[in-house]
Amino acid sequence: MHMCGIVGYVGAKDAQTVVVGGLRRLEYRGYDSAGIALVPSKGDLVSSKKAGKLANLEAQIEHSPLPAAHMGIGHTRWATHGAPNDANAHPPLAPQGKVAVVHNGIIENFLILREELENEGYEFLSETDSETVAFLLERQLATTSNLTEATRLVCERLEGAFTLVVASADHPDVVVGARRNSPLVVGLGDGENFLGSDVAAFIDHTKTAVELGQDQVVTVTADGIEVIGFDGLPAESTTYTVDWDVSAAEKGGYDWFMTKEIHEQPAAIAETLLGRQDASGRLQLDEMRLSDGELREVDKIIIVAAGTSFYAGMVAKYAIEHWTRIPCEVELASEFRYRDPILDRSTLIVTISQSGETMDTLMAIRYAKEQRSQVLSICNTNGSTIPRESDAVIYTHAGPEIAVASTKGFLSQVVACYLLALYLAQVKGVKYLDEIGQILEQLQDIPAGVQQILDNTQEMADLAEELVDSKAFIFLGRHVGYPVALEGALKLKELAYLHAEGFAAGELKHGPIAVIDQGTPVFVVVPPRARDQLQEKIVSNIQEVRARGAFTIVLVEEGDDSVLPFPDRVIRLPKVPTLLQPLVSAVPLQIFACELATRLGHDVDQPRNLAKSVTVE
Ligand code: M6R
């Protein structure tokens, strides 16, 4: 079982170079092992695979080169079941060595299939469900010589979620792909064609992509592609142009993709806001497919998301309820459908997902649709599964996010949620146009505020240096600062592998304050002074932790000197309205986590045990 990155290629170029280059771009999806298979000539299939990052595979290929070929497949793995070792690396080969398969997803009935094959004498070399597919395919090809048809017939036997890309020694000019509940896109080139888990796999070669639908098989040759359904009938597919280029998928002089993406945040926010007002100043959300009439019926909103996207949802709840007066709940995608939530036609489910592929979120969408609710998704990835399966979509235009830790994804999600909230307020008539216009102007000012923080990252780097030996961190916030505290802690956990916990500042005294020890670093996000009650309360919270020995780092707006007597360190934030403060206060915490992890010698872009798109439940 795996999430992983998949590449396929047929064309005039050197397949090994193209496939390994594609894997390099997809490595953020998983980096427990990597492998490729090539068909240099009819009857001949060669492969190489290695545990660990792609660099290990590259070293192995350099040591033992593979023959030149014009067709190949590749895989970079994020392991869930089956250790991340050489044996479990992809592609598994079928016993006669003539069929190789790369797979992303979970074959849920693989034990039954494996037993069936073992009873026929097949011997398995790995613990993976994917090897079963390779064996089934070899068996199928003995009676069905057409590779597409053989793949389709094998797919009919599989349950669960999968993307498959297949190479066969007897079909040197063809790569076949198939998908169910797992991503696969086609890249159309000139005399060459590609397959990839996402467009990054082939962005160096073409910007023309084809979305594959659910339960489809695609046959790719150098001259064209053919798409059929699992039912064997010709299927529709949509071609689109990728709206970002190679430079967006490169580090552009930064040490890490994460650093680059942190610095892209002003642009990501500006892009997400771009073109959202018509000439009369009315908010317009073009991509959205829900009518104003349908939105007027909405009497409850449930935001469903995972990880950082969930925290963006927590922030959004404050704004949605405040601006629209529609009750709003926020729920973890992995929990949502198991608690039998009360949904009906007038409940709007808002899902938030950077990748558009998170399986927990996708399953929540399917559940909500079964209950007849409308689903609107906020997503950063064009053509991905989540927006495709939703009734409506608002795209964040943040550009590709490669680093596993989400940064520009988060800020642009908050902005998109705010646009949605304002749009609902406009449609429901609960806010005047000029009030909406004023908030939009305040949002337009945010990129400059973020830039101000980015112009002085040294401050957070120095702080990371100072706290490099700390083993545990606490983050406190109130109101919208509370999810920011959670997000600050998550960034530190995933990048620095340290214990970090975020709390609502007022909750601390109900238990967690006991963990504060001499020198424990405590970050406190102070609400703007405009919210004096909140601001005053948090000043007391700072004193409470300080009295117990905490080392306090306080993030506070410019001009607010009321907290100055208490903290050990002060990080200044640009002055913005309370509801917009997360868009600036999250940024120093991102920088801190990145700087600390760098000092600890960790791979910031590819933290251990993680992957970018979590396509398993
Ligand atoms: O692609 P998604 O937004 O659906 O991903 C959700 C989470 O897996 C993601 O935000 C994760 O928590 C990040 N690694 C956090 O930095």
XYZ file of C-alpha atoms in Angstrom, residues 5-350:
346
model
C 4.760 9.195 -7.477
C 4.374 7.458 -10.828
C 5.857 8.261 -14.241
C 5.427 6.685 -17.674
C 7.026 7.668 -20.979
C 6.993 6.690 -24.667
C 8.827 8.766 -27.278
C 12.043 9.585 -29.039
C 13.987 10.796 -25.997
C 16.058 8.610 -23.701
C 13.370 7.061 -21.508
C 15.624 6.631 -18.495
C 16.472 10.338 -18.423
C 12.834 11.359 -18.816
C 11.538 8.907 -16.209
C 14.199 9.664 -13.596
C 13.696 13.412 -14.240
C 9.964 12.940 -13.673
C 10.610 11.007 -10.466
C 12.835 13.821 -9.258
C 9.891 16.203 -9.636
C 7.533 13.764 -7.921
C 9.846 12.769 -5.101
C 7.922 14.981 -2.699
C 5.060 12.466 -2.940
C 7.124 9.745 -1.336
C 10.775 8.922 -0.868
C 11.058 5.548 0.822
C 12.321 3.851 -2.337
C 12.466 4.384 -6.085
C 12.624 2.225 -9.195
C 12.310 2.166 -12.960
C 11.666 -0.373 -15.698
C 12.557 0.090 -19.374
C 11.845 -1.900 -22.515
C 14.891 -1.303 -24.769
C 13.660 -3.738 -27.438
C 10.922 -6.278 -28.002
C 11.206 -9.149 -25.570
C 13.615 -7.341 -23.272
C 12.556 -5.679 -20.011
C 15.150 -4.298 -17.597
C 14.684 -2.694 -14.214
C 16.499 -1.162 -11.300
C 15.117 -0.319 -7.850
C 16.533 0.790 -4.553
C 15.385 1.612 -1.035
C 15.774 5.201 0.146
C 15.671 8.436 -1.773
C 15.925 8.712 -5.544
C 19.622 9.554 -5.224
C 20.236 5.932 -4.150
C 18.607 4.643 -7.330
C 20.585 7.116 -9.431
C 23.832 5.916 -7.835
C 22.872 2.302 -8.507
C 22.098 3.054 -12.168
C 25.371 4.881 -12.547
C 27.162 1.855 -11.146
C 25.171 -0.649 -13.222
C 23.821 1.225 -16.267
C 20.666 0.102 -18.041
C 20.471 -0.104 -21.855
C 18.995 2.836 -23.759
C 15.243 2.705 -24.329
C 12.399 4.867 -25.602
C 9.792 3.609 -23.229
C 9.849 3.371 -19.479
C 7.983 3.556 -16.198
C 9.103 4.731 -12.762
C 7.984 4.989 -9.176
C 8.903 6.766 -5.985
C 7.317 5.200 -2.936
C 5.774 6.238 0.355
C 5.376 3.001 2.270
C 2.519 2.165 4.569
C 2.507 -1.635 4.526
C 5.653 -3.512 3.707
C 8.953 -2.085 4.911
C 10.682 0.545 2.766
C 13.342 -1.915 1.523
C 14.718 -3.004 -1.871
C 12.372 -5.998 -2.126
C 9.253 -3.885 -1.655
C 10.461 -1.131 -3.982
C 8.622 -0.755 -7.291
C 8.334 -1.866 -9.980
C 7.599 -5.462 -9.010
C 8.214 -7.826 -11.939
C 6.128 -10.850 -12.830
C 7.939 -14.238 -12.584
C 8.979 -14.439 -16.239
C 10.436 -10.958 -15.949
C 8.396 -9.634 -18.862
C 5.858 -7.490 -17.066
C 6.557 -4.616 -14.682
C 3.976 -2.574 -12.807
C 4.099 0.596 -10.761
C 1.220 1.147 -8.391
C -0.140 3.818 -6.102
C -2.993 3.037 -3.718
C -4.319 0.001 -1.954
C -5.562 -3.262 -3.474
C -8.012 -4.145 -0.755
C -8.658 -7.722 -1.908
C -4.987 -8.512 -2.508
C -4.805 -11.296 0.080
C -7.505 -13.273 -1.711
C -5.827 -12.672 -5.071
C -2.443 -13.574 -3.668
C -3.770 -16.824 -2.249
C -5.351 -17.663 -5.613
C -1.996 -17.119 -7.325
C -0.038 -19.007 -4.667
C -2.358 -21.971 -5.138
C -1.317 -21.921 -8.802
C 2.344 -22.051 -7.793
C 3.288 -18.362 -7.980
C 5.981 -17.366 -5.487
C 5.961 -13.844 -4.124
C 9.153 -11.956 -3.441
C 7.736 -8.912 -1.673
C 5.131 -8.025 0.933
C 3.361 -5.609 -1.389
C -0.115 -5.790 -2.836
C 1.366 -4.415 -6.063
C 3.280 -7.585 -6.873
C -0.081 -9.356 -7.075
C -1.046 -7.043 -9.940
C 2.136 -7.833 -11.862
C 1.473 -11.561 -11.478
C -2.185 -11.226 -12.487
C -1.129 -9.312 -15.546
C 1.409 -11.889 -16.627
C -1.205 -14.592 -16.240
C -3.732 -12.538 -18.201
C -1.268 -11.808 -21.022
C -0.881 -15.539 -21.594
C -4.413 -15.536 -23.027
C -4.979 -11.866 -23.946
C -2.130 -10.521 -26.014
C -3.477 -6.949 -26.127
C -1.843 -5.076 -23.208
C -4.714 -2.600 -22.786
C -7.312 -5.335 -22.673
C -5.210 -7.442 -20.310
C -4.828 -4.429 -17.972
C -8.529 -3.710 -18.121
C -9.393 -7.312 -17.268
C -6.989 -7.257 -14.342
C -8.534 -3.970 -13.109
C -11.912 -5.677 -13.076
C -10.555 -8.067 -10.468
C -9.150 -5.354 -8.206
C -10.897 -3.697 -5.282
C -9.742 -0.555 -3.555
C -7.841 2.454 -4.798
C -5.159 2.270 -7.412
C -3.213 3.914 -10.134
C -1.355 1.421 -12.276
C 1.186 1.985 -14.987
C 2.326 -1.072 -16.866
C 5.294 -1.979 -19.068
C 5.511 -5.223 -21.013
C 8.534 -6.664 -22.823
C 6.293 -7.763 -25.697
C 4.904 -4.215 -26.162
C 7.955 -1.964 -26.487
C 5.995 0.966 -27.945
C 3.212 1.197 -25.403
C 2.675 2.194 -21.785
C -0.720 1.465 -20.284
C -2.141 3.298 -17.282
C -5.322 2.830 -15.239
C -6.889 4.621 -12.325
C -9.540 4.227 -9.656
C -9.681 6.607 -6.686
C -6.049 7.511 -7.174
C -4.448 10.182 -9.371
C -3.093 9.795 -12.905
C -2.714 12.452 -15.599
C -1.517 12.216 -19.190
C 0.944 14.650 -20.739
C 0.648 15.218 -24.485
C 3.892 15.989 -26.280
C 5.042 16.171 -29.872
C 5.919 12.605 -30.907
C 6.060 11.639 -27.236
C 3.543 11.174 -24.457
C 3.682 10.888 -20.706
C 1.903 9.594 -17.661
C 2.307 11.038 -14.196
C 0.732 11.124 -10.746
C 0.565 14.844 -11.333
C 1.680 17.232 -14.034
C 5.006 17.930 -12.313
C 6.101 14.545 -13.742
C 6.225 15.972 -17.270
C 6.194 19.751 -16.857
C 9.758 19.875 -18.273
C 8.417 18.531 -21.557
C 4.823 19.671 -22.052
C 2.104 21.821 -20.530
C -0.741 20.033 -22.292
C -2.399 17.576 -19.960
C -5.362 15.230 -20.069
C -7.466 14.493 -17.015
C -8.358 10.861 -16.666
C -11.729 10.053 -15.181
C -12.578 7.465 -12.590
C -12.222 3.813 -13.692
C -10.420 4.513 -16.939
C -7.594 2.817 -18.813
C -5.303 4.826 -21.063
C -3.076 3.439 -23.783
C -0.123 5.684 -24.483
C 2.105 5.475 -27.558
C 4.504 8.051 -28.999
C 1.818 9.194 -31.444
C -1.253 9.417 -29.282
C -3.425 8.172 -26.489
C -6.642 6.195 -26.261
C -8.918 6.199 -23.244
C -11.483 3.540 -22.378
C -13.538 2.804 -19.286
C -13.187 -0.301 -17.157
C -16.301 -1.425 -19.058
C -14.227 -1.486 -22.263
C -16.147 1.352 -23.948
C -14.440 4.473 -25.325
C -14.390 7.197 -22.666
C -14.391 10.990 -22.641
C -11.361 12.863 -21.393
C -10.619 16.563 -20.931
C -7.489 18.301 -22.180
C -6.200 21.390 -20.373
C -3.133 23.577 -20.254
C -1.060 23.688 -17.103
C -0.945 27.292 -15.908
C 2.487 27.206 -14.284
C 5.870 26.391 -15.719
C 9.092 24.632 -14.880
C 10.495 27.481 -12.820
C 7.596 27.086 -10.385
C 8.730 23.513 -9.787
C 12.350 24.490 -9.124
C 14.021 25.937 -6.078
C 15.051 29.155 -7.820
C 18.098 29.817 -5.672
C 16.552 28.943 -2.307
C 17.990 26.146 -0.162
C 14.634 24.473 0.195
C 11.366 24.411 -1.686
C 9.812 25.336 1.640
C 11.854 28.545 1.862
C 10.907 29.378 -1.692
C 7.246 28.695 -1.011
C 7.302 30.796 2.163
C 8.645 33.647 0.036
C 6.018 33.076 -2.621
C 3.238 33.783 -0.141
C 2.649 37.428 -1.025
C 2.211 36.379 -4.663
C 0.074 33.372 -3.728
C -2.327 35.586 -1.769
C -2.429 38.217 -4.502
C -3.104 35.577 -7.166
C -5.873 34.006 -5.106
C -7.528 37.418 -4.804
C -7.038 38.328 -8.452
C -10.051 38.909 -10.682
C -12.640 38.280 -8.004
C -14.585 41.559 -8.413
C -16.634 42.701 -11.380
C -16.675 46.273 -12.693
C -19.324 47.287 -10.160
C -17.257 45.943 -7.261
C -19.404 42.872 -6.700
C -17.537 39.791 -5.685
C -17.570 37.086 -8.372
C -16.355 33.525 -8.000
C -16.223 32.398 -11.602
C -15.116 28.839 -11.165
C -17.835 28.126 -8.669
C -20.660 26.032 -10.086
C -23.288 26.664 -7.378
C -26.017 29.162 -8.134
C -26.832 32.099 -5.870
C -30.226 30.502 -5.304
C -28.615 27.319 -4.016
C -26.281 29.290 -1.767
C -29.169 31.283 -0.308
C -30.654 27.989 0.920
C -27.532 27.125 2.923
C -28.300 27.084 6.637
C -25.261 25.224 7.934
C -21.666 24.923 6.796
C -19.355 22.071 7.708
C -15.715 22.496 6.779
C -13.918 19.187 6.310
C -10.152 18.909 5.896
C -6.942 17.378 7.232
C -3.732 18.706 8.783
C -2.836 22.251 7.883
C -5.917 22.536 5.684
C -7.992 21.691 8.760
C -6.361 24.572 10.623
C -7.173 26.872 7.694
C -10.767 25.706 8.176
C -10.613 26.474 11.875
C -9.515 30.013 11.056
C -12.238 30.337 8.436
C -14.986 29.361 10.875
C -14.521 32.624 12.781
C -14.871 34.717 9.637
C -17.708 32.686 8.124
C -19.864 32.928 11.241
C -18.997 36.553 11.857
C -19.635 37.735 8.313
C -22.494 35.478 7.218
C -24.164 34.473 10.515
C -24.430 30.946 9.103
C -23.496 28.324 11.729
C -20.224 26.680 10.792
C -18.535 23.539 12.119
C -15.053 22.304 11.306
C -14.345 18.609 11.230
C -11.334 16.392 10.627
C -11.878 14.549 7.355
C -10.766 11.253 8.871
C -13.454 11.496 11.564
C -16.322 13.081 9.658
C -18.191 10.179 8.139
C -17.792 7.901 11.117
C -19.827 10.005 13.508
C -23.040 9.921 11.486
C -23.186 13.700 10.963
C -26.544 15.398 10.435
C -26.549 16.583 6.839
C -29.205 17.580 4.381
C -29.687 19.479 1.157
C -29.228 22.845 2.868
C -25.916 21.863 4.500
C -22.939 23.129 2.529
C -19.864 20.974 2.941
C -16.692 22.954 2.315
